[in-house]
Amino acid sequence: MSTTPSPATEVDQEAETASPARNYIDAVLEQSFRHLFGPTATPEQPRKHGVVSIANLTAALSGYLTPEEIKEVKAAFHFSDEAHLGQYRQSGEPYITHPVAVAEICAGWKLDAQSIQAALLHDVMEDQGVTKAELAERFGAKVAELVDGLSKLDKMEFRNREEAQAENFRKMLLAMARDVRVILVKLADRLHNMRTLGAVPPEKRRRVARETIDIYAPIAHRLGLNNTYRELQDLSFANFNPNRYATLEKAVKAARGNRREVVSKILESVQRAIADAKLDAEVTGREKTIFSIYKKMRDKQLSFSQVLDVYGFRVVVESPLECYTCIGALHALYKPVPGKFKDYIAIPKVNGYQSLHTTLVGPFGAPIEFQVRTRKMHEIAEAGVAAHWLYKNGGADLNDVQKRAHQWLKSLLDIQSEVGDSSEFLEHVKIDLFPDAVYVFTPKSKIMALPRGATALDFAYSIHSDLGNQCVAVKINNELLPLRTELKSGDIVEVITAPYSKPNPAWLGFVRTGKARSAIRHYLKTMRLTESVQLGERLVDQALKGYGYQLAEVSPEVWEKLVQWTGNKNRQEIFADIGLGRRVAAVMAKRIEVLMSGQDADDDDHHHSPRDPNAPHAPPVVITGTEGMSVQLSACCRPIPGDDIMGYIGIGLGMAIHTTDCRVAQRIHRRDPGRWIDVAWAPQPGRLFDVAVKVLVKNTKGVFARVAADITSADANIVHIAMDDDLAQESNMLRFVIQVSDRVHLANVMRRVRTNPDVMRITRERPSDEGHHRHEGGMRIERERADY
């Protein structure tokens, strides 16, 4: 019985076939391929230093900074060198070698003098106790802000490592949102730490590698720093899974020798085809990184020998028009693979990346990927937000990558303003770091990029939070579809809003973007608080009337004493607690009555039952049906105006309205009688109410449509329709959820339906009568019509 070897096993087998003779050949081929492809992304070893020098750094800076700026950088070096004197890295090197290496990476990106200074000083606050004020006085406020944004919150107390990590990321990302240079220096810091991770204990090495591949590599990709992104991925993989990395690295080296002749033949043919097309182009070979090969093997369950596109080619031309001409020449040379042409010039990636991608069938049937781009696109593709550094001209003339980066950074501030804690903030940021994206269009043809899997509602929130909050429906390609519909690239999306619409808690179950989730949670939290305060005021006012007082008569002095007595911050918080059921309005009214009359009050009053038989009878709370989340009509009995009702105050849940004959309510009343209050319908409620009816009909053709027509002819809206098919052939049960104004309206609808000769019986249906649902106090958020 034969079995298919696992990808890892086959990689090991391929690597182990290399003979001593091949090792020599590999060395020769390695040199050739380095000339063709450039160095592969393997982990760098720590550099050994004798006397620490910044000659390499100043040489790099002299190409774009002024002598005065270089002087400021040298001052930062001497300050950092003095601060870190006697401090060593785990490799045994003087600690100053690290900030110098970070500054050299930043110089490679041609960052400004303030960024280089921050790179040299980035650990002095955290490790050596230098204050922000000291840095500001010595190097200016901007440099001090950058260093502060890079420093961890070590002086704060956290419950665990995860909480500390989340809060530090939050601080760093918000500093980055204010000044993108913070994350550029941080990425340089992380890149050097990853290059020298070999001296760190294995457990910490794996933790840092996981953190890097989860957070820092995606941020680099999001900002268009593709070289940094690829190197961070490979270094993380090498440290997180060193055995598999080494095995794949050997396999790739062996494959270079096997494919050298094919690659050379392709390169020669491509150069000839481009010359025939009269294009001035630079053609270079490129090799997949070790991590990208591993990821493809893992995701598609392939062996190494099945990953045929290890090598590819990049063609750099002068203009966008020449990019398309070049693609035509390549397609004439080799047959293109259907569905593998991607135009990222017309529709750039979410991080601003632009190129034409195509996959062709080369010699011996091997697929070869080509990337075609202009020189400017190439520079931006490699350096991302750091290309043509924006601080050189004060932020004017930003390239597309920088504009997109700024939009994303601004969205971080929007999320921050709407979330509760650092862990939630980090969760939302991680969602928005996914590189895969779909590209959709507004009705005015503006392109919007969203994470893969994003819904139409995510689209609405991506434009503006208010648009999402008031969204009631969407048209996708001119077709009315639910808000939860996942978008595909090329969709044209139109948002339909209504001023009365509010976010539904059920939306949190399907939105994908951090911005949408944080906006919905923020709105619901704010709305719930506002409505709870309003309900609390009404409940206290109702209870006070039993003592002959009005709420408006309560003096500020009495409120001050009440706030001290309850421990709340202010009267609004007292009302919110009452509206949410955490405090009892009758107890609060009794306390107010005592304080208003000048009597002594027993501090234990707040423990008494709200149904104290000695308490005066208060008028009922009036229900309009428009109170919002703080007052809900229970799904177990679906009360409508005209029904006898009662209210249940659940702890932390607000008020649930039940009919007096509801079985769920009666069961809760027996268990917890003290939390029920008198309620009554307003004379003219401000909305329509859902009610369920079931209709037994003869099984005749078209009966469904005729009954539905009868209901709508009685001015009732149909919300939901279902049909039972387990009865005898001659009859069937239809179930409707309809909207009526009150019991009189419902009676009119039922009379109208009974006139239909096919209708055998129509009755009002209560879910609690049939035991279909269990609801704690009837407090269930309706999911019906959640999309609209």
mmCIF file with all atom_site columns, N, CA and C in Angstrom, residues 105-162:
data_model
loop_
_atom_site.group_PDB
_atom_site.id
_atom_site.type_symbol
_atom_site.label_atom_id
_atom_site.label_alt_id
_atom_site.label_comp_id
_atom_site.label_asym_id
_atom_site.label_entity_id
_atom_site.label_seq_id
_atom_site.pdbx_PDB_ins_code
_atom_site.Cartn_x
_atom_site.Cartn_y
_atom_site.Cartn_z
_atom_site.occupancy
_atom_site.B_iso_or_equiv
_atom_site.pdbx_formal_charge
_atom_site.auth_seq_id
_atom_site.auth_comp_id
_atom_site.auth_asym_id
_atom_site.auth_atom_id
_atom_site.pdbx_PDB_model_num
ATOM 1   N N  . ILE A 1 105 ? 19.966 51.113 9.701  1.00 0.00 ? 105 ILE A N  1
ATOM 2   C CA . ILE A 1 105 ? 18.813 50.643 8.916  1.00 0.00 ? 105 ILE A CA 1
ATOM 3   C C  . ILE A 1 105 ? 17.943 51.830 8.517  1.00 0.00 ? 105 ILE A C  1
ATOM 4   N N  . CYS A 1 106 ? 17.710 52.750 9.461  1.00 0.00 ? 106 CYS A N  1
ATOM 5   C CA . CYS A 1 106 ? 16.907 53.943 9.161  1.00 0.00 ? 106 CYS A CA 1
ATOM 6   C C  . CYS A 1 106 ? 17.592 54.808 8.106  1.00 0.00 ? 106 CYS A C  1
ATOM 7   N N  . ALA A 1 107 ? 18.909 54.879 8.167  1.00 0.00 ? 107 ALA A N  1
ATOM 8   C CA . ALA A 1 107 ? 19.658 55.646 7.160  1.00 0.00 ? 107 ALA A CA 1
ATOM 9   C C  . ALA A 1 107 ? 19.510 55.003 5.791  1.00 0.00 ? 107 ALA A C  1
ATOM 10  N N  . GLY A 1 108 ? 19.444 53.670 5.765  1.00 0.00 ? 108 GLY A N  1
ATOM 11  C CA . GLY A 1 108 ? 19.213 52.980 4.501  1.00 0.00 ? 108 GLY A CA 1
ATOM 12  C C  . GLY A 1 108 ? 17.880 53.346 3.884  1.00 0.00 ? 108 GLY A C  1
ATOM 13  N N  . TRP A 1 109 ? 16.904 53.684 4.736  1.00 0.00 ? 109 TRP A N  1
ATOM 14  C CA . TRP A 1 109 ? 15.597 54.148 4.245  1.00 0.00 ? 109 TRP A CA 1
ATOM 15  C C  . TRP A 1 109 ? 15.581 55.652 4.001  1.00 0.00 ? 109 TRP A C  1
ATOM 16  N N  . LYS A 1 110 ? 16.737 56.302 4.287  1.00 0.00 ? 110 LYS A N  1
ATOM 17  C CA . LYS A 1 110 ? 16.886 57.762 4.115  1.00 0.00 ? 110 LYS A CA 1
ATOM 18  C C  . LYS A 1 110 ? 15.867 58.529 4.972  1.00 0.00 ? 110 LYS A C  1
ATOM 19  N N  . LEU A 1 111 ? 15.723 58.115 6.218  1.00 0.00 ? 111 LEU A N  1
ATOM 20  C CA . LEU A 1 111 ? 14.865 58.859 7.138  1.00 0.00 ? 111 LEU A CA 1
ATOM 21  C C  . LEU A 1 111 ? 15.572 60.135 7.575  1.00 0.00 ? 111 LEU A C  1
ATOM 22  N N  . ASP A 1 112 ? 14.814 61.085 8.100  1.00 0.00 ? 112 ASP A N  1
ATOM 23  C CA . ASP A 1 112 ? 15.357 62.386 8.445  1.00 0.00 ? 112 ASP A CA 1
ATOM 24  C C  . ASP A 1 112 ? 16.212 62.324 9.711  1.00 0.00 ? 112 ASP A C  1
ATOM 25  N N  . ALA A 1 113 ? 16.873 63.469 10.032 1.00 0.00 ? 113 ALA A N  1
ATOM 26  C CA . ALA A 1 113 ? 17.820 63.521 11.154 1.00 0.00 ? 113 ALA A CA 1
ATOM 27  C C  . ALA A 1 113 ? 17.130 63.217 12.482 1.00 0.00 ? 113 ALA A C  1
ATOM 28  N N  . GLN A 1 114 ? 15.899 63.702 12.678 1.00 0.00 ? 114 GLN A N  1
ATOM 29  C CA . GLN A 1 114 ? 15.190 63.441 13.934 1.00 0.00 ? 114 GLN A CA 1
ATOM 30  C C  . GLN A 1 114 ? 14.938 61.941 14.116 1.00 0.00 ? 114 GLN A C  1
ATOM 31  N N  . SER A 1 115 ? 14.618 61.253 13.039 1.00 0.00 ? 115 SER A N  1
ATOM 32  C CA . SER A 1 115 ? 14.394 59.799 13.111 1.00 0.00 ? 115 SER A CA 1
ATOM 33  C C  . SER A 1 115 ? 15.693 59.076 13.471 1.00 0.00 ? 115 SER A C  1
ATOM 34  N N  . ILE A 1 116 ? 16.801 59.488 12.873 1.00 0.00 ? 116 ILE A N  1
ATOM 35  C CA . ILE A 1 116 ? 18.095 58.855 13.161 1.00 0.00 ? 116 ILE A CA 1
ATOM 36  C C  . ILE A 1 116 ? 18.469 59.093 14.628 1.00 0.00 ? 116 ILE A C  1
ATOM 37  N N  . GLN A 1 117 ? 18.230 60.308 15.118 1.00 0.00 ? 117 GLN A N  1
ATOM 38  C CA . GLN A 1 117 ? 18.501 60.597 16.526 1.00 0.00 ? 117 GLN A CA 1
ATOM 39  C C  . GLN A 1 117 ? 17.630 59.710 17.430 1.00 0.00 ? 117 GLN A C  1
ATOM 40  N N  . ALA A 1 118 ? 16.355 59.596 17.085 1.00 0.00 ? 118 ALA A N  1
ATOM 41  C CA . ALA A 1 118 ? 15.458 58.754 17.877 1.00 0.00 ? 118 ALA A CA 1
ATOM 42  C C  . ALA A 1 118 ? 15.915 57.299 17.863 1.00 0.00 ? 118 ALA A C  1
ATOM 43  N N  . ALA A 1 119 ? 16.420 56.843 16.714 1.00 0.00 ? 119 ALA A N  1
ATOM 44  C CA . ALA A 1 119 ? 16.924 55.469 16.620 1.00 0.00 ? 119 ALA A CA 1
ATOM 45  C C  . ALA A 1 119 ? 18.097 55.262 17.576 1.00 0.00 ? 119 ALA A C  1
ATOM 46  N N  . LEU A 1 120 ? 18.988 56.246 17.654 1.00 0.00 ? 120 LEU A N  1
ATOM 47  C CA . LEU A 1 120 ? 20.151 56.134 18.543 1.00 0.00 ? 120 LEU A CA 1
ATOM 48  C C  . LEU A 1 120 ? 19.751 56.225 20.019 1.00 0.00 ? 120 LEU A C  1
ATOM 49  N N  . LEU A 1 121 ? 18.666 56.920 20.294 1.00 0.00 ? 121 LEU A N  1
ATOM 50  C CA . LEU A 1 121 ? 18.244 57.177 21.680 1.00 0.00 ? 121 LEU A CA 1
ATOM 51  C C  . LEU A 1 121 ? 17.072 56.311 22.130 1.00 0.00 ? 121 LEU A C  1
ATOM 52  N N  . HIS A 1 122 ? 16.631 55.369 21.291 1.00 0.00 ? 122 HIS A N  1
ATOM 53  C CA . HIS A 1 122 ? 15.320 54.751 21.527 1.00 0.00 ? 122 HIS A CA 1
ATOM 54  C C  . HIS A 1 122 ? 15.226 53.938 22.814 1.00 0.00 ? 122 HIS A C  1
ATOM 55  N N  . ASP A 1 123 ? 16.365 53.538 23.409 1.00 0.00 ? 123 ASP A N  1
ATOM 56  C CA . ASP A 1 123 ? 16.321 52.738 24.635 1.00 0.00 ? 123 ASP A CA 1
ATOM 57  C C  . ASP A 1 123 ? 16.774 53.494 25.881 1.00 0.00 ? 123 ASP A C  1
ATOM 58  N N  . VAL A 1 124 ? 17.126 54.753 25.765 1.00 0.00 ? 124 VAL A N  1
ATOM 59  C CA . VAL A 1 124 ? 17.700 55.441 26.935 1.00 0.00 ? 124 VAL A CA 1
ATOM 60  C C  . VAL A 1 124 ? 16.648 55.727 28.011 1.00 0.00 ? 124 VAL A C  1
ATOM 61  N N  . MET A 1 125 ? 15.402 55.967 27.600 1.00 0.00 ? 125 MET A N  1
ATOM 62  C CA . MET A 1 125 ? 14.347 56.207 28.598 1.00 0.00 ? 125 MET A CA 1
ATOM 63  C C  . MET A 1 125 ? 13.979 54.910 29.302 1.00 0.00 ? 125 MET A C  1
ATOM 64  N N  . GLU A 1 126 ? 13.852 53.861 28.524 1.00 0.00 ? 126 GLU A N  1
ATOM 65  C CA . GLU A 1 126 ? 13.387 52.580 29.058 1.00 0.00 ? 126 GLU A CA 1
ATOM 66  C C  . GLU A 1 126 ? 14.435 51.887 29.917 1.00 0.00 ? 126 GLU A C  1
ATOM 67  N N  . ASP A 1 127 ? 15.694 51.911 29.455 1.00 0.00 ? 127 ASP A N  1
ATOM 68  C CA . ASP A 1 127 ? 16.746 51.144 30.132 1.00 0.00 ? 127 ASP A CA 1
ATOM 69  C C  . ASP A 1 127 ? 17.555 51.964 31.133 1.00 0.00 ? 127 ASP A C  1
ATOM 70  N N  . GLN A 1 128 ? 17.705 53.248 30.881 1.00 0.00 ? 128 GLN A N  1
ATOM 71  C CA . GLN A 1 128 ? 18.648 54.035 31.690 1.00 0.00 ? 128 GLN A CA 1
ATOM 72  C C  . GLN A 1 128 ? 17.983 55.148 32.503 1.00 0.00 ? 128 GLN A C  1
ATOM 73  N N  . GLY A 1 129 ? 16.666 55.246 32.449 1.00 0.00 ? 129 GLY A N  1
ATOM 74  C CA . GLY A 1 129 ? 15.960 56.204 33.304 1.00 0.00 ? 129 GLY A CA 1
ATOM 75  C C  . GLY A 1 129 ? 16.069 57.646 32.880 1.00 0.00 ? 129 GLY A C  1
ATOM 76  N N  . VAL A 1 130 ? 16.501 57.906 31.653 1.00 0.00 ? 130 VAL A N  1
ATOM 77  C CA . VAL A 1 130 ? 16.533 59.278 31.149 1.00 0.00 ? 130 VAL A CA 1
ATOM 78  C C  . VAL A 1 130 ? 15.097 59.745 30.959 1.00 0.00 ? 130 VAL A C  1
ATOM 79  N N  . THR A 1 131 ? 14.776 60.956 31.362 1.00 0.00 ? 131 THR A N  1
ATOM 80  C CA . THR A 1 131 ? 13.395 61.435 31.273 1.00 0.00 ? 131 THR A CA 1
ATOM 81  C C  . THR A 1 131 ? 13.115 62.086 29.922 1.00 0.00 ? 131 THR A C  1
ATOM 82  N N  . LYS A 1 132 ? 11.845 62.163 29.622 1.00 0.00 ? 132 LYS A N  1
ATOM 83  C CA . LYS A 1 132 ? 11.422 62.811 28.387 1.00 0.00 ? 132 LYS A CA 1
ATOM 84  C C  . LYS A 1 132 ? 11.814 64.292 28.408 1.00 0.00 ? 132 LYS A C  1
ATOM 85  N N  . ALA A 1 133 ? 11.702 64.911 29.586 1.00 0.00 ? 133 ALA A N  1
ATOM 86  C CA . ALA A 1 133 ? 12.058 66.331 29.702 1.00 0.00 ? 133 ALA A CA 1
ATOM 87  C C  . ALA A 1 133 ? 13.542 66.555 29.406 1.00 0.00 ? 133 ALA A C  1
ATOM 88  N N  . GLU A 1 134 ? 14.392 65.649 29.873 1.00 0.00 ? 134 GLU A N  1
ATOM 89  C CA . GLU A 1 134 ? 15.828 65.768 29.596 1.00 0.00 ? 134 GLU A CA 1
ATOM 90  C C  . GLU A 1 134 ? 16.098 65.697 28.099 1.00 0.00 ? 134 GLU A C  1
ATOM 91  N N  . LEU A 1 135 ? 15.437 64.728 27.425 1.00 0.00 ? 135 LEU A N  1
ATOM 92  C CA . LEU A 1 135 ? 15.634 64.585 25.981 1.00 0.00 ? 135 LEU A CA 1
ATOM 93  C C  . LEU A 1 135 ? 15.123 65.805 25.235 1.00 0.00 ? 135 LEU A C  1
ATOM 94  N N  . ALA A 1 136 ? 13.967 66.325 25.674 1.00 0.00 ? 136 ALA A N  1
ATOM 95  C CA . ALA A 1 136 ? 13.396 67.497 25.008 1.00 0.00 ? 136 ALA A CA 1
ATOM 96  C C  . ALA A 1 136 ? 14.328 68.695 25.130 1.00 0.00 ? 136 ALA A C  1
ATOM 97  N N  . GLU A 1 137 ? 14.919 68.876 26.305 1.00 0.00 ? 137 GLU A N  1
ATOM 98  C CA . GLU A 1 137 ? 15.828 70.001 26.520 1.00 0.00 ? 137 GLU A CA 1
ATOM 99  C C  . GLU A 1 137 ? 17.101 69.861 25.684 1.00 0.00 ? 137 GLU A C  1
ATOM 100 N N  . ARG A 1 138 ? 17.574 68.613 25.543 1.00 0.00 ? 138 ARG A N  1
ATOM 101 C CA . ARG A 1 138 ? 18.848 68.395 24.835 1.00 0.00 ? 138 ARG A CA 1
ATOM 102 C C  . ARG A 1 138 ? 18.670 68.285 23.323 1.00 0.00 ? 138 ARG A C  1
ATOM 103 N N  . PHE A 1 139 ? 17.592 67.624 22.866 1.00 0.00 ? 139 PHE A N  1
ATOM 104 C CA . PHE A 1 139 ? 17.458 67.332 21.432 1.00 0.00 ? 139 PHE A CA 1
ATOM 105 C C  . PHE A 1 139 ? 16.166 67.873 20.803 1.00 0.00 ? 139 PHE A C  1
ATOM 106 N N  . GLY A 1 140 ? 15.331 68.519 21.590 1.00 0.00 ? 140 GLY A N  1
ATOM 107 C CA . GLY A 1 140 ? 14.108 69.087 21.048 1.00 0.00 ? 140 GLY A CA 1
ATOM 108 C C  . GLY A 1 140 ? 12.892 68.212 21.329 1.00 0.00 ? 140 GLY A C  1
ATOM 109 N N  . ALA A 1 141 ? 11.719 68.857 21.295 1.00 0.00 ? 141 ALA A N  1
ATOM 110 C CA . ALA A 1 141 ? 10.471 68.174 21.659 1.00 0.00 ? 141 ALA A CA 1
ATOM 111 C C  . ALA A 1 141 ? 10.128 67.040 20.699 1.00 0.00 ? 141 ALA A C  1
ATOM 112 N N  . LYS A 1 142 ? 10.410 67.231 19.409 1.00 0.00 ? 142 LYS A N  1
ATOM 113 C CA . LYS A 1 142 ? 10.044 66.209 18.412 1.00 0.00 ? 142 LYS A CA 1
ATOM 114 C C  . LYS A 1 142 ? 10.794 64.903 18.651 1.00 0.00 ? 142 LYS A C  1
ATOM 115 N N  . VAL A 1 143 ? 12.099 65.006 18.882 1.00 0.00 ? 143 VAL A N  1
ATOM 116 C CA . VAL A 1 143 ? 12.898 63.806 19.140 1.00 0.00 ? 143 VAL A CA 1
ATOM 117 C C  . VAL A 1 143 ? 12.429 63.135 20.422 1.00 0.00 ? 143 VAL A C  1
ATOM 118 N N  . ALA A 1 144 ? 12.137 63.939 21.449 1.00 0.00 ? 144 ALA A N  1
ATOM 119 C CA . ALA A 1 144 ? 11.658 63.387 22.720 1.00 0.00 ? 144 ALA A CA 1
ATOM 120 C C  . ALA A 1 144 ? 10.336 62.656 22.537 1.00 0.00 ? 144 ALA A C  1
ATOM 121 N N  . GLU A 1 145 ? 9.434  63.204 21.705 1.00 0.00 ? 145 GLU A N  1
ATOM 122 C CA . GLU A 1 145 ? 8.138  62.541 21.429 1.00 0.00 ? 145 GLU A CA 1
ATOM 123 C C  . GLU A 1 145 ? 8.357  61.205 20.728 1.00 0.00 ? 145 GLU A C  1
ATOM 124 N N  . LEU A 1 146 ? 9.275  61.174 19.773 1.00 0.00 ? 146 LEU A N  1
ATOM 125 C CA . LEU A 1 146 ? 9.558  59.936 19.048 1.00 0.00 ? 146 LEU A CA 1
ATOM 126 C C  . LEU A 1 146 ? 10.105 58.869 20.002 1.00 0.00 ? 146 LEU A C  1
ATOM 127 N N  . VAL A 1 147 ? 11.051 59.246 20.851 1.00 0.00 ? 147 VAL A N  1
ATOM 128 C CA . VAL A 1 147 ? 11.639 58.281 21.784 1.00 0.00 ? 147 VAL A CA 1
ATOM 129 C C  . VAL A 1 147 ? 10.604 57.806 22.785 1.00 0.00 ? 147 VAL A C  1
ATOM 130 N N  . ASP A 1 148 ? 9.748  58.719 23.255 1.00 0.00 ? 148 ASP A N  1
ATOM 131 C CA . ASP A 1 148 ? 8.692  58.336 24.202 1.00 0.00 ? 148 ASP A CA 1
ATOM 132 C C  . ASP A 1 148 ? 7.728  57.340 23.570 1.00 0.00 ? 148 ASP A C  1
ATOM 133 N N  . GLY A 1 149 ? 7.406  57.556 22.294 1.00 0.00 ? 149 GLY A N  1
ATOM 134 C CA . GLY A 1 149 ? 6.515  56.620 21.599 1.00 0.00 ? 149 GLY A CA 1
ATOM 135 C C  . GLY A 1 149 ? 7.126  55.241 21.435 1.00 0.00 ? 149 GLY A C  1
ATOM 136 N N  . LEU A 1 150 ? 8.458  55.165 21.467 1.00 0.00 ? 150 LEU A N  1
ATOM 137 C CA . LEU A 1 150 ? 9.149  53.888 21.302 1.00 0.00 ? 150 LEU A CA 1
ATOM 138 C C  . LEU A 1 150 ? 9.414  53.180 22.628 1.00 0.00 ? 150 LEU A C  1
ATOM 139 N N  . SER A 1 151 ? 9.167  53.872 23.745 1.00 0.00 ? 151 SER A N  1
ATOM 140 C CA . SER A 1 151 ? 9.489  53.312 25.063 1.00 0.00 ? 151 SER A CA 1
ATOM 141 C C  . SER A 1 151 ? 8.306  52.534 25.617 1.00 0.00 ? 151 SER A C  1
ATOM 142 N N  . LYS A 1 152 ? 8.575  51.414 26.256 1.00 0.00 ? 152 LYS A N  1
ATOM 143 C CA . LYS A 1 152 ? 7.526  50.588 26.854 1.00 0.00 ? 152 LYS A CA 1
ATOM 144 C C  . LYS A 1 152 ? 7.039  51.213 28.153 1.00 0.00 ? 152 LYS A C  1
ATOM 145 N N  . LEU A 1 153 ? 5.867  50.764 28.597 1.00 0.00 ? 153 LEU A N  1
ATOM 146 C CA . LEU A 1 153 ? 5.265  51.270 29.827 1.00 0.00 ? 153 LEU A CA 1
ATOM 147 C C  . LEU A 1 153 ? 5.679  50.411 31.006 1.00 0.00 ? 153 LEU A C  1
ATOM 148 N N  . ASP A 1 154 ? 6.966  50.331 31.258 1.00 0.00 ? 154 ASP A N  1
ATOM 149 C CA . ASP A 1 154 ? 7.462  49.410 32.292 1.00 0.00 ? 154 ASP A CA 1
ATOM 150 C C  . ASP A 1 154 ? 7.093  49.825 33.706 1.00 0.00 ? 154 ASP A C  1
ATOM 151 N N  . LYS A 1 155 ? 6.797  51.120 33.906 1.00 0.00 ? 155 LYS A N  1
ATOM 152 C CA . LYS A 1 155 ? 6.519  51.572 35.268 1.00 0.00 ? 155 LYS A CA 1
ATOM 153 C C  . LYS A 1 155 ? 5.062  51.311 35.671 1.00 0.00 ? 155 LYS A C  1
ATOM 154 N N  . MET A 1 156 ? 4.222  50.903 34.741 1.00 0.00 ? 156 MET A N  1
ATOM 155 C CA . MET A 1 156 ? 2.828  50.591 35.073 1.00 0.00 ? 156 MET A CA 1
ATOM 156 C C  . MET A 1 156 ? 2.714  49.136 35.518 1.00 0.00 ? 156 MET A C  1
ATOM 157 N N  . GLU A 1 157 ? 1.708  48.859 36.346 1.00 0.00 ? 157 GLU A N  1
ATOM 158 C CA . GLU A 1 157 ? 1.487  47.497 36.814 1.00 0.00 ? 157 GLU A CA 1
ATOM 159 C C  . GLU A 1 157 ? 0.418  46.844 35.951 1.00 0.00 ? 157 GLU A C  1
ATOM 160 N N  . PHE A 1 158 ? 0.689  45.631 35.490 1.00 0.00 ? 158 PHE A N  1
ATOM 161 C CA . PHE A 1 158 ? -0.258 44.886 34.671 1.00 0.00 ? 158 PHE A CA 1
ATOM 162 C C  . PHE A 1 158 ? -0.514 43.534 35.313 1.00 0.00 ? 158 PHE A C  1
ATOM 163 N N  . ARG A 1 159 ? -1.702 42.998 35.037 1.00 0.00 ? 159 ARG A N  1
ATOM 164 C CA . ARG A 1 159 ? -2.067 41.704 35.635 1.00 0.00 ? 159 ARG A CA 1
ATOM 165 C C  . ARG A 1 159 ? -1.266 40.564 35.035 1.00 0.00 ? 159 ARG A C  1
ATOM 166 N N  . ASN A 1 160 ? -0.884 40.664 33.766 1.00 0.00 ? 160 ASN A N  1
ATOM 167 C CA . ASN A 1 160 ? -0.148 39.580 33.124 1.00 0.00 ? 160 ASN A CA 1
ATOM 168 C C  . ASN A 1 160 ? 0.621  40.128 31.924 1.00 0.00 ? 160 ASN A C  1
ATOM 169 N N  . ARG A 1 161 ? 1.428  39.248 31.321 1.00 0.00 ? 161 ARG A N  1
ATOM 170 C CA . ARG A 1 161 ? 2.246  39.643 30.173 1.00 0.00 ? 161 ARG A CA 1
ATOM 171 C C  . ARG A 1 161 ? 1.385  40.095 29.002 1.00 0.00 ? 161 ARG A C  1
ATOM 172 N N  . GLU A 1 162 ? 0.249  39.397 28.776 1.00 0.00 ? 162 GLU A N  1
ATOM 173 C CA . GLU A 1 162 ? -0.607 39.724 27.642 1.00 0.00 ? 162 GLU A CA 1
ATOM 174 C C  . GLU A 1 162 ? -1.162 41.138 27.764 1.00 0.00 ? 162 GLU A C  1
#
